[in-house]
PDB file of C-alpha atoms in Angstrom:
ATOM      1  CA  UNK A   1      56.765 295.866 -69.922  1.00 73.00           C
ATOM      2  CA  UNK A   2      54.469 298.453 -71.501  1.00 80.00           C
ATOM      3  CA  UNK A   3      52.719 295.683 -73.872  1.00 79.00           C
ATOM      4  CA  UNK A   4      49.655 293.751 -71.926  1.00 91.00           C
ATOM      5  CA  UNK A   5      50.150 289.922 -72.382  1.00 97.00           C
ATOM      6  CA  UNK A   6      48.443 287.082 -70.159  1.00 97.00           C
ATOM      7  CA  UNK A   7      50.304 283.923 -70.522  1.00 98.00           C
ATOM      8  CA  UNK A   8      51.126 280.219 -69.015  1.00 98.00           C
ATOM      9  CA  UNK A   9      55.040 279.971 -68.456  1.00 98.00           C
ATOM     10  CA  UNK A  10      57.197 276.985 -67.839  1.00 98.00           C
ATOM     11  CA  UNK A  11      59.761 278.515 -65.200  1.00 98.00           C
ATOM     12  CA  UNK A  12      62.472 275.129 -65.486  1.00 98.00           C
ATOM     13  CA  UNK A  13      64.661 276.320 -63.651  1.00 98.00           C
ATOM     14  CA  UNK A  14      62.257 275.959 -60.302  1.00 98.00           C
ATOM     15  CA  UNK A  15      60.281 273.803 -61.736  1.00 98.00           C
ATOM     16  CA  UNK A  16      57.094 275.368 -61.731  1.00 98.00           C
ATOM     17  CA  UNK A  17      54.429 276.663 -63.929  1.00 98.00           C
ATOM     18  CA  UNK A  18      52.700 279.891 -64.138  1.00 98.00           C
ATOM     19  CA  UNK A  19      49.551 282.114 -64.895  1.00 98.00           C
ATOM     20  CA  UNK A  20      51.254 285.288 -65.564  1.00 98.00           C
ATOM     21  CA  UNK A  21      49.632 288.945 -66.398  1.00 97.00           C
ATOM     22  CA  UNK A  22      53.282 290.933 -67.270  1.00 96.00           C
ATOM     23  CA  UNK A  23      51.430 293.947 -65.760  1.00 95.00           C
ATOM     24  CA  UNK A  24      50.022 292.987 -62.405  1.00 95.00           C
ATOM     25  CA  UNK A  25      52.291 291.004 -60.113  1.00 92.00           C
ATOM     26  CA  UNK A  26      49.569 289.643 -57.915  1.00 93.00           C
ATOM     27  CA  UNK A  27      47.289 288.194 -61.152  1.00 96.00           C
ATOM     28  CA  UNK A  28      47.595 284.093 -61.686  1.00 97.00           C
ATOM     29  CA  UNK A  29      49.047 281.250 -59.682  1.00 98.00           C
ATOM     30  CA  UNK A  30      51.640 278.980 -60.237  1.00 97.00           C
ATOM     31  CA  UNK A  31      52.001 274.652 -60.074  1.00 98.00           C
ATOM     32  CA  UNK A  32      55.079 272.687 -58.270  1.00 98.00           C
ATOM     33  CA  UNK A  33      55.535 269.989 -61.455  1.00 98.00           C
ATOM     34  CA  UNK A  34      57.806 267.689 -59.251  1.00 96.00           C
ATOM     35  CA  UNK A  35      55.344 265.420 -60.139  1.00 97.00           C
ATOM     36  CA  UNK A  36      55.949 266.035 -63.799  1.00 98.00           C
ATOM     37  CA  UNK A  37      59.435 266.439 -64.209  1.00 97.00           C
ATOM     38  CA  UNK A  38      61.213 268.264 -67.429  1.00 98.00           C
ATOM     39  CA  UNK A  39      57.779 269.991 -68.705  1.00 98.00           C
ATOM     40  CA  UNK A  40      59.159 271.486 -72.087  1.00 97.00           C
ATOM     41  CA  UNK A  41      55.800 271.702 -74.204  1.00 98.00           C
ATOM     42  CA  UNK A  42      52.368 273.870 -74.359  1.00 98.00           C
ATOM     43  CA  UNK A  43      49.800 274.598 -76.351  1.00 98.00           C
ATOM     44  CA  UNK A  44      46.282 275.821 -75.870  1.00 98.00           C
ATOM     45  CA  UNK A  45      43.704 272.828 -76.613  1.00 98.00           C
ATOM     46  CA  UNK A  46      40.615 274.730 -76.068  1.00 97.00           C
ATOM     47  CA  UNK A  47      38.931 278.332 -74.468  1.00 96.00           C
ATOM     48  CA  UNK A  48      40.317 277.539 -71.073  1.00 98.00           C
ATOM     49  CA  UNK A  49      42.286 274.279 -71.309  1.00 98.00           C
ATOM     50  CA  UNK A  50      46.024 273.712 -72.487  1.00 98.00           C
ATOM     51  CA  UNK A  51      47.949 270.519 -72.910  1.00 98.00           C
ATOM     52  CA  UNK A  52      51.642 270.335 -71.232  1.00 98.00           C
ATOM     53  CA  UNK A  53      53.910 268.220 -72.172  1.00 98.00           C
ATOM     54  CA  UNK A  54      56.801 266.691 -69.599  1.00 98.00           C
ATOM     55  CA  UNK A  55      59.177 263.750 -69.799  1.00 98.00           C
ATOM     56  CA  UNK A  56      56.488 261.176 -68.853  1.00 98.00           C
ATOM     57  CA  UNK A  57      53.604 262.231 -70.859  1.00 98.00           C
ATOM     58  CA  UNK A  58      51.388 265.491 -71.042  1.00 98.00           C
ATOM     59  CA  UNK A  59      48.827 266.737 -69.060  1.00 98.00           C
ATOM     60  CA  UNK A  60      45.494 268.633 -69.563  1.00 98.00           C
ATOM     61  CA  UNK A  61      44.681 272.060 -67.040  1.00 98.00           C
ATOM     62  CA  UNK A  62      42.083 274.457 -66.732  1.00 98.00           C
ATOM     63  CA  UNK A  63      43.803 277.846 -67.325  1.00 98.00           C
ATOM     64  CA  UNK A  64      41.880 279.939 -64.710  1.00 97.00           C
ATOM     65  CA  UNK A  65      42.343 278.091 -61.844  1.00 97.00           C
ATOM     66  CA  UNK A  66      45.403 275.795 -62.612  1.00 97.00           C
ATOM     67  CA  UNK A  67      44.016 272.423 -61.764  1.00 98.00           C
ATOM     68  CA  UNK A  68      45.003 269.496 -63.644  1.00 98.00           C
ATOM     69  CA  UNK A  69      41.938 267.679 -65.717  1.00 98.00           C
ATOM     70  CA  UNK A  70      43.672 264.960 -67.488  1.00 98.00           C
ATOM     71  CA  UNK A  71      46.902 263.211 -67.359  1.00 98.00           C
ATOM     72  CA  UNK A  72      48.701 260.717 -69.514  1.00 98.00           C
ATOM     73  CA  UNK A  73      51.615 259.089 -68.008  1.00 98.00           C
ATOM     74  CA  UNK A  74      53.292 256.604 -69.722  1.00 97.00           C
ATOM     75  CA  UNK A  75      56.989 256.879 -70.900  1.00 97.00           C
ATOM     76  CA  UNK A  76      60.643 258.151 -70.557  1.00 97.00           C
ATOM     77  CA  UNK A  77      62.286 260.340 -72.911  1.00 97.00           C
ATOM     78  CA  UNK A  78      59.146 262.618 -73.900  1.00 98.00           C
ATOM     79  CA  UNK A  79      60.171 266.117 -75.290  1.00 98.00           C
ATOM     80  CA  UNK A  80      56.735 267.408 -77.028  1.00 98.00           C
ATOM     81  CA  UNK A  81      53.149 266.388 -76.953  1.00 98.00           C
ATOM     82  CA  UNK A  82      50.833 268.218 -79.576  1.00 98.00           C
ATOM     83  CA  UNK A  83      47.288 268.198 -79.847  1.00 98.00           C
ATOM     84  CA  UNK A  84      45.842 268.056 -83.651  1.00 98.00           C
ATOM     85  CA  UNK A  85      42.665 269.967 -84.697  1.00 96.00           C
ATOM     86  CA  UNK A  86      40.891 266.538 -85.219  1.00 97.00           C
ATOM     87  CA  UNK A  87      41.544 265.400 -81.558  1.00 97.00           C
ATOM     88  CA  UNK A  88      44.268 263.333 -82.129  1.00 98.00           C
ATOM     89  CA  UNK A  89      47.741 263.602 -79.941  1.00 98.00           C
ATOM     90  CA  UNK A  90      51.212 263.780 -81.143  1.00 98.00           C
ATOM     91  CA  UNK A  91      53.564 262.493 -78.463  1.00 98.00           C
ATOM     92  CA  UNK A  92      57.649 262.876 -79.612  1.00 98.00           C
ATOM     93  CA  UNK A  93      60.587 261.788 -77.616  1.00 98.00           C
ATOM     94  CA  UNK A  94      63.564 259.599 -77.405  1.00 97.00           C
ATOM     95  CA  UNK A  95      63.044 255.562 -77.522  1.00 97.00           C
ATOM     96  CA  UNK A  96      59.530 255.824 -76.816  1.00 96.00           C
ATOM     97  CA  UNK A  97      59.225 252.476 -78.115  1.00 85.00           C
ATOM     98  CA  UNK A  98      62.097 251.159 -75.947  1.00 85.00           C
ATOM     99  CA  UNK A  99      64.539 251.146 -78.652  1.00 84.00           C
ATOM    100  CA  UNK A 100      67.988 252.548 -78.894  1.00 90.00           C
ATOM    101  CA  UNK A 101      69.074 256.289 -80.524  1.00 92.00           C
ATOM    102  CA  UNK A 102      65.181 256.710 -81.753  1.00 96.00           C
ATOM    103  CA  UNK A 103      63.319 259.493 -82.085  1.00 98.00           C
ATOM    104  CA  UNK A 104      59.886 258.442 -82.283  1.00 98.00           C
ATOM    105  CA  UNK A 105      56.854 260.189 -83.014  1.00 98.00           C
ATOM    106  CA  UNK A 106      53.591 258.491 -81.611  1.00 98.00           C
ATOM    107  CA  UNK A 107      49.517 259.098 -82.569  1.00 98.00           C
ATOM    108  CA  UNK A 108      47.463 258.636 -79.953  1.00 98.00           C
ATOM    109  CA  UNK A 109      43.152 259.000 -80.678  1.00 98.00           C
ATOM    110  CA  UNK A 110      41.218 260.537 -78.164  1.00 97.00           C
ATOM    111  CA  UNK A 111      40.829 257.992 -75.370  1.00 97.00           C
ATOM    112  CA  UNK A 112      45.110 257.961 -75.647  1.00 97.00           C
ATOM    113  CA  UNK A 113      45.309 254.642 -77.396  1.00 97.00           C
ATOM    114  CA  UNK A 114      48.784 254.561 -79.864  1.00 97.00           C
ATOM    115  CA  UNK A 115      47.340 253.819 -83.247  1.00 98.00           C
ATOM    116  CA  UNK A 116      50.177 255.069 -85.007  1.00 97.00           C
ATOM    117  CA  UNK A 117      54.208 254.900 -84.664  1.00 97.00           C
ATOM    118  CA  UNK A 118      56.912 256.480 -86.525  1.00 97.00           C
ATOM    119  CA  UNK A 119      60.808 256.448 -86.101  1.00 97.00           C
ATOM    120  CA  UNK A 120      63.782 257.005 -87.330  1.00 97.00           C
ATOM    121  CA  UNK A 121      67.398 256.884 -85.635  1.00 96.00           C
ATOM    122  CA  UNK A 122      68.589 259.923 -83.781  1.00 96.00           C
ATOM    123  CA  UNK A 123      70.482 260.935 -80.786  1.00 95.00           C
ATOM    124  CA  UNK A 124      68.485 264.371 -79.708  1.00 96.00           C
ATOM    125  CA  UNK A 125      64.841 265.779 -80.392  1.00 98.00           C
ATOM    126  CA  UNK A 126      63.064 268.847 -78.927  1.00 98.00           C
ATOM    127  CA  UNK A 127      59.978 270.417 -80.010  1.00 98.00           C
ATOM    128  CA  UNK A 128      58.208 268.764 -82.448  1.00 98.00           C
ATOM    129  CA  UNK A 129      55.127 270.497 -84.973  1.00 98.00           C
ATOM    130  CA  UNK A 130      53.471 269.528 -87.920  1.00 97.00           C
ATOM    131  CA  UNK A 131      54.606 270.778 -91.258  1.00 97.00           C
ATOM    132  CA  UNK A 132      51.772 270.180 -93.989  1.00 94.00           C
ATOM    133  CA  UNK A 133      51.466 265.878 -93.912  1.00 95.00           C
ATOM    134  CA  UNK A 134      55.054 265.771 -92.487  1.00 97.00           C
ATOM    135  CA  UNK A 135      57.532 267.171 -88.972  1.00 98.00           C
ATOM    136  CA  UNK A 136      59.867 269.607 -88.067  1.00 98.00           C
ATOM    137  CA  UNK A 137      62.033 268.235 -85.889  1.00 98.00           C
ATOM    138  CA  UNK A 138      64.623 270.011 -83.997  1.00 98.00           C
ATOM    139  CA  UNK A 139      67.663 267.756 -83.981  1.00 97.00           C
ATOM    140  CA  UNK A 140      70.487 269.965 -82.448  1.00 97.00           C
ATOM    141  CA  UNK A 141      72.558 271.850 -84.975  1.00 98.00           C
ATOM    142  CA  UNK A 142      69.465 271.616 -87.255  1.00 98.00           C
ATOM    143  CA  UNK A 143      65.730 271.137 -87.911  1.00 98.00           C
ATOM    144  CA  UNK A 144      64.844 267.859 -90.267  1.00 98.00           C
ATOM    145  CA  UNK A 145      62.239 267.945 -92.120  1.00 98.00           C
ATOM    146  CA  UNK A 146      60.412 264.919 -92.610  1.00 98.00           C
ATOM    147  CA  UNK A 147      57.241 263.149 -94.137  1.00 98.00           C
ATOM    148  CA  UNK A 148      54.693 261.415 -92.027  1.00 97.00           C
ATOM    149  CA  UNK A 149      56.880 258.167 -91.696  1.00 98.00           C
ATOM    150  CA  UNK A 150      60.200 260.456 -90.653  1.00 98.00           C
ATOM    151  CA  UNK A 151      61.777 260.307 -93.930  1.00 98.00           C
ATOM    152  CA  UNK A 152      63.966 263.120 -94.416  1.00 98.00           C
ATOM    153  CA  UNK A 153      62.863 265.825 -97.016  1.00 97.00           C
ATOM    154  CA  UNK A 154      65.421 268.470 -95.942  1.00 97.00           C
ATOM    155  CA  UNK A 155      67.752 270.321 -93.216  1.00 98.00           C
ATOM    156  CA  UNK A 156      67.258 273.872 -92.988  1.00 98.00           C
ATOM    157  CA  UNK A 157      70.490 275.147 -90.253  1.00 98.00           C
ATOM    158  CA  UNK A 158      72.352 278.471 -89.523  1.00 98.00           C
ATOM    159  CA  UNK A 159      75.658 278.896 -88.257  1.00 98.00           C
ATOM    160  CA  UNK A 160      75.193 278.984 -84.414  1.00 98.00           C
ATOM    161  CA  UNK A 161      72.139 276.120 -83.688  1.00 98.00           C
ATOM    162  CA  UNK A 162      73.089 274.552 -80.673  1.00 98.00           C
ATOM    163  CA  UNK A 163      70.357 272.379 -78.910  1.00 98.00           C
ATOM    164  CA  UNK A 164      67.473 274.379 -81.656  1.00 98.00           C
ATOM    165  CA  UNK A 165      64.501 274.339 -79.268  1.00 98.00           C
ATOM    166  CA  UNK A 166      61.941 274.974 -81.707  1.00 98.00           C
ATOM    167  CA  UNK A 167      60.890 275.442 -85.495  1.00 98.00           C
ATOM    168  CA  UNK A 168      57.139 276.768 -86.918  1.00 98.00           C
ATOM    169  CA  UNK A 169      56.108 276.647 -89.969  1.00 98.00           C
ATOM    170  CA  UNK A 170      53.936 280.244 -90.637  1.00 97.00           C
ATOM    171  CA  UNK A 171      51.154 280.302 -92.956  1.00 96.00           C
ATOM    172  CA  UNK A 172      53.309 282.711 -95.891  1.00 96.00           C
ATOM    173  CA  UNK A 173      55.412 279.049 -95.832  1.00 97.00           C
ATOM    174  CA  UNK A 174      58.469 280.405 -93.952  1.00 98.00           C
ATOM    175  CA  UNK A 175      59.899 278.521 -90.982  1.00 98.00           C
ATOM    176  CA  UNK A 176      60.825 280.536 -87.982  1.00 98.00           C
ATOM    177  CA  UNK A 177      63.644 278.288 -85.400  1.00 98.00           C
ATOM    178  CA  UNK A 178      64.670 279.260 -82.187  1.00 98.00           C
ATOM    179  CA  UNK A 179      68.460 278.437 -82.058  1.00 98.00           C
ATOM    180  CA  UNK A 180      68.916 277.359 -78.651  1.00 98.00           C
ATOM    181  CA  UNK A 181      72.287 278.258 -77.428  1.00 98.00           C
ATOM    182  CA  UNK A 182      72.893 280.198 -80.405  1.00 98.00           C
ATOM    183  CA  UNK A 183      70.378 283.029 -78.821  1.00 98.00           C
ATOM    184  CA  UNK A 184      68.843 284.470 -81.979  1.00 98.00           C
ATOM    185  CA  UNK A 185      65.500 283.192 -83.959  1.00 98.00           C
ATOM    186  CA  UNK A 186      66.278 282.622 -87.811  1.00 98.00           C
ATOM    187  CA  UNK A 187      63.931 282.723 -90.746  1.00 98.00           C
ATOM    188  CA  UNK A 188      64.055 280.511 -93.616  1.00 98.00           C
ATOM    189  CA  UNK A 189      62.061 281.353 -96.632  1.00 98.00           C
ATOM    190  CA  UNK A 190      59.438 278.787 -98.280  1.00 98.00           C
ATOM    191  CA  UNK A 191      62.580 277.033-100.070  1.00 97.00           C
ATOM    192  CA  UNK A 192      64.409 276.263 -97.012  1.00 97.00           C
ATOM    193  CA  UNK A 193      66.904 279.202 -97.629  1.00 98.00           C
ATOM    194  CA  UNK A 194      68.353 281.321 -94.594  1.00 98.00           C
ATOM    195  CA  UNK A 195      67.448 284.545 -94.891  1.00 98.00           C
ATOM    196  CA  UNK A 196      67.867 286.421 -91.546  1.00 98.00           C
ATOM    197  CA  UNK A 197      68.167 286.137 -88.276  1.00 98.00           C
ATOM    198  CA  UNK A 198      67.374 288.193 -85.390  1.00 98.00           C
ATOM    199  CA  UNK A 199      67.641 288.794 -81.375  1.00 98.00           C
ATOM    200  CA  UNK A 200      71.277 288.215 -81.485  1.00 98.00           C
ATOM    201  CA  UNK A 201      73.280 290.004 -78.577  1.00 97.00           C
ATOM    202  CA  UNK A 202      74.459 292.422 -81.074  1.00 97.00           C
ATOM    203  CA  UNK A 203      71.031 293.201 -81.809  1.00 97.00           C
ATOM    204  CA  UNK A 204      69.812 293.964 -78.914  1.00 98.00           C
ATOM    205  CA  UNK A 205      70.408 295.935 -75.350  1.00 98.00           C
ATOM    206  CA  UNK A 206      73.237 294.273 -72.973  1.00 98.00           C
ATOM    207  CA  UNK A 207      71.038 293.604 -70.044  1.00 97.00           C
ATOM    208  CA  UNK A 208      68.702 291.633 -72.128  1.00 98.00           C
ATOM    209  CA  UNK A 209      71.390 288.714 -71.821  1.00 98.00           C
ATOM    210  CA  UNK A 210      71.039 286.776 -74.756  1.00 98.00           C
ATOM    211  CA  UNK A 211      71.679 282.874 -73.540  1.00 98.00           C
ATOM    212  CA  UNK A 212      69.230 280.017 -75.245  1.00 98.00           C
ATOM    213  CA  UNK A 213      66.206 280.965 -76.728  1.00 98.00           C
ATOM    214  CA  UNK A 214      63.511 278.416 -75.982  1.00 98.00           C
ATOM    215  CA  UNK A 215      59.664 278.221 -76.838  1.00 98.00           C
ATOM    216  CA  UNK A 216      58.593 281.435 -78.847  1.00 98.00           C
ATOM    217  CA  UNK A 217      55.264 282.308 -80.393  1.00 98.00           C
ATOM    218  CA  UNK A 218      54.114 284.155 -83.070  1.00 98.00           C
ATOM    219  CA  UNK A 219      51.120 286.962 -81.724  1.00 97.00           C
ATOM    220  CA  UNK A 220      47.951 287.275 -83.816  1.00 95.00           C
ATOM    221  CA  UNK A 221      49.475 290.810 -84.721  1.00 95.00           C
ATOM    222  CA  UNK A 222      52.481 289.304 -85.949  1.00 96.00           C
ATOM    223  CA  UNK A 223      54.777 290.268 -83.206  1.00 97.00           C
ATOM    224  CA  UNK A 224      56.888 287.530 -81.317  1.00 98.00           C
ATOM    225  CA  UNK A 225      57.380 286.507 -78.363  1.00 98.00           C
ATOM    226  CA  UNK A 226      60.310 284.592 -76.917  1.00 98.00           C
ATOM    227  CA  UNK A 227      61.378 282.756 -73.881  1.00 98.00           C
ATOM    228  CA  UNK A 228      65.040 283.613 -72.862  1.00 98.00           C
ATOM    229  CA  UNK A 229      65.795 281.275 -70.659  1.00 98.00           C
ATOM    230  CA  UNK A 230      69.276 281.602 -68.505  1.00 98.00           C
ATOM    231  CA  UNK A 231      70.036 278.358 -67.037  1.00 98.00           C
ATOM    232  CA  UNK A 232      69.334 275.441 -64.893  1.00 98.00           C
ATOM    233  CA  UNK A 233      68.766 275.805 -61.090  1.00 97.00           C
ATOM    234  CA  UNK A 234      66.602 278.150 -59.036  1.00 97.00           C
ATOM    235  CA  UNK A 235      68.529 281.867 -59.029  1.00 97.00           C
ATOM    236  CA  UNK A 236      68.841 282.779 -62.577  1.00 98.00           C
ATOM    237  CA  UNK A 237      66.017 285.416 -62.306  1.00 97.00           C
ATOM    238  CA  UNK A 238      68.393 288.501 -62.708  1.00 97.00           C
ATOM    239  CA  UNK A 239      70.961 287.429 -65.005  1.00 98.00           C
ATOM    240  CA  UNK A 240      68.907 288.627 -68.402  1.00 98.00           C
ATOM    241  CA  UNK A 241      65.368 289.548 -69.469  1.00 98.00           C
ATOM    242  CA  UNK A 242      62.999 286.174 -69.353  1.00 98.00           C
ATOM    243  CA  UNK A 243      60.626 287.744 -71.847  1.00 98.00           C
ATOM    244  CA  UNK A 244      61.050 289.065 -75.181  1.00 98.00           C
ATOM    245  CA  UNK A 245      58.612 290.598 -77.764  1.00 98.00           C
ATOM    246  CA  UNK A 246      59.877 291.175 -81.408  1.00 98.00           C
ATOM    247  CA  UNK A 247      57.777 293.232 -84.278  1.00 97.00           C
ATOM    248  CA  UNK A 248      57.361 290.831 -88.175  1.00 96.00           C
ATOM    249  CA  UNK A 249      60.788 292.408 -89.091  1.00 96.00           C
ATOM    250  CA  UNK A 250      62.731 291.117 -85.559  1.00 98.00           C
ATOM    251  CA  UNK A 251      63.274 294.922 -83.820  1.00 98.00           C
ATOM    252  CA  UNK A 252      62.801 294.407 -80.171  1.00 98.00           C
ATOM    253  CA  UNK A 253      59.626 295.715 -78.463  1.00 97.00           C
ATOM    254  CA  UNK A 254      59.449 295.064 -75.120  1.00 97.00           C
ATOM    255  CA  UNK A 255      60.953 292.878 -72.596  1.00 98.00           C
ATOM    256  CA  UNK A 256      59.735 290.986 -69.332  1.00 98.00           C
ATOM    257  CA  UNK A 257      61.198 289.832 -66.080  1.00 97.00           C
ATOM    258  CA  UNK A 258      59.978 288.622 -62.693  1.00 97.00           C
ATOM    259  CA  UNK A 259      63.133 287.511 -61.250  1.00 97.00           C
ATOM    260  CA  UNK A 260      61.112 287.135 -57.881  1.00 95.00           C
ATOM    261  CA  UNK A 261      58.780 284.514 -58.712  1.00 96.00           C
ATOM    262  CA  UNK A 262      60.969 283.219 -62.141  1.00 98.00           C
ATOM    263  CA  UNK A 263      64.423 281.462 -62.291  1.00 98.00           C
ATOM    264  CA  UNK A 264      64.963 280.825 -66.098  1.00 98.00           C
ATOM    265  CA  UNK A 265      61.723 280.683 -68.524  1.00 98.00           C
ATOM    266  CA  UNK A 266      61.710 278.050 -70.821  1.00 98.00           C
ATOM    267  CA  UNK A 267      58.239 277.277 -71.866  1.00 98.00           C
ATOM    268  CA  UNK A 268      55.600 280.126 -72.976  1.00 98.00           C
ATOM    269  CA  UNK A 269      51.934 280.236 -73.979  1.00 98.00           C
ATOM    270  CA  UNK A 270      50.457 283.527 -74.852  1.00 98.00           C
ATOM    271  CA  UNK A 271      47.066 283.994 -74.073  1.00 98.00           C
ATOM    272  CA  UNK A 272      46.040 287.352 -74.552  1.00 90.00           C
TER     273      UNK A 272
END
């Protein structure tokens, strides 16, 4: 990879969490999460902290060295834990509340007490974020849109979501998704219409491997990153490339592999 990027990455298929510097090998450590199983969720909650989320919970570490700060352990069926500016936590999953085919979306304040619930019935949920004073909520073979209760306000799909891992919305009032099995990323415009999609195995070269594009971000330049992760169990490593980098207009960059120390990236968190 000739572009420089630091990151955190969720290697699921091992298990395991990294530090990662795509251009020196022996830069960063990386975590056994046996202890917090099915980590799916990150996001960067301060200068050197981020918040993971896993099927119990989240957790708090310090970036540098790795070590875990904080820890909230508490359910079954988590799928995405987000931090809001105002120190508030998001925590979304599956009968949270102990019901039956919920999705529910939980507020926690800062000392992790629920002061909030929201629900609505469902049968799968992935990544969860905010969309103005509602949800995106990636429900399969489509995102629902929602307000702040989980009402529905609208369904924005493409032909090909399978398992839809996760939807932004950008600042422009787009929505980028990440479609899963489907192994592209599609764009819908500010009205919910499709209008593109790109990273499809068509679109790009064979030994990137297209299989189920996961956690993506969106690079202060505008360029894109994406997880392309290849499947569960420990010796996926060579089957496709683990990291891909898109410009605004969805050409591939640049891609990334370690199939050494990574079985199938899932989880990403660009840091520099």
């Amino acid at each position: 990879m000739t572009l420089a990027l630091r990151f955190l990455g969720i290697d699921e298929g091992r298990q395991r969490l990294h530090l990662i510097d795509s251009q020196d090998p022996a830069f960063g450590w990386q975590r056994d999460l046996a202890d917090f199983p099915l980590a799916r969720d990150l996001q960067r909650i301060g200068p050197n902290r981020a918040l993971v989320g896993f099927e119990r919970g989240f957790f708090e570490i310090d970036i540098d060295s790795g070590d875990i700060v904080r820890v909230c352990d508490r359910w079954s069926g988590v799928t995405a834990a987000r931090r809001l500016d105002d120190g508030r936590t998001l925590v979304t999953g599956m009968n949270l509340d102990g019901g039956d085919n919920d999705i529910d979306v939980l507020t926690l304040d800062a000392d992790l007490l629920v002061i909030a619930r929201a629900r609505r019935d469902g049968d799968y949920v992935r990544l969860m974020r905010p969309a103005g004073d509602g949800y995106l909520l990636c429900t399969n073979d489509h995102i629902l849109e929602t307000d702040a209760a989980l009402r529905p306000r609208r369904r924005l799909a493409a032909p090909g979501f399978e398992h839809a891992w996760k939807a932004e919305r950008l600042a422009d009032g787009s929505t980028l998704v990440a479609a899963g099995y489907g192994a592209f990323v599609a764009r819908f415009d500010a009205d919910g219409r499709l209008v593109g999609t790109f990273g499809g195995k068509d679109e790009v070269p064979e030994q990137v491997a297209p299989f189920f594009y996961a956690t993506f971000q969106v690079l202060d330049d505008g360029c894109i990153a994406v997880a392309n992760w290849q499947g569960h169990g420990p010796d996926n490593g060579r089957k496709g490339r683990q990291l891909l980098v898109f410009d605004a207009n969805g050409t591939l960059l640049d891609t990334w592999s370690d199939p050494v120390r990574i079985s199938s990236l899932q989880g990403i968190l660009v840091l520099e």
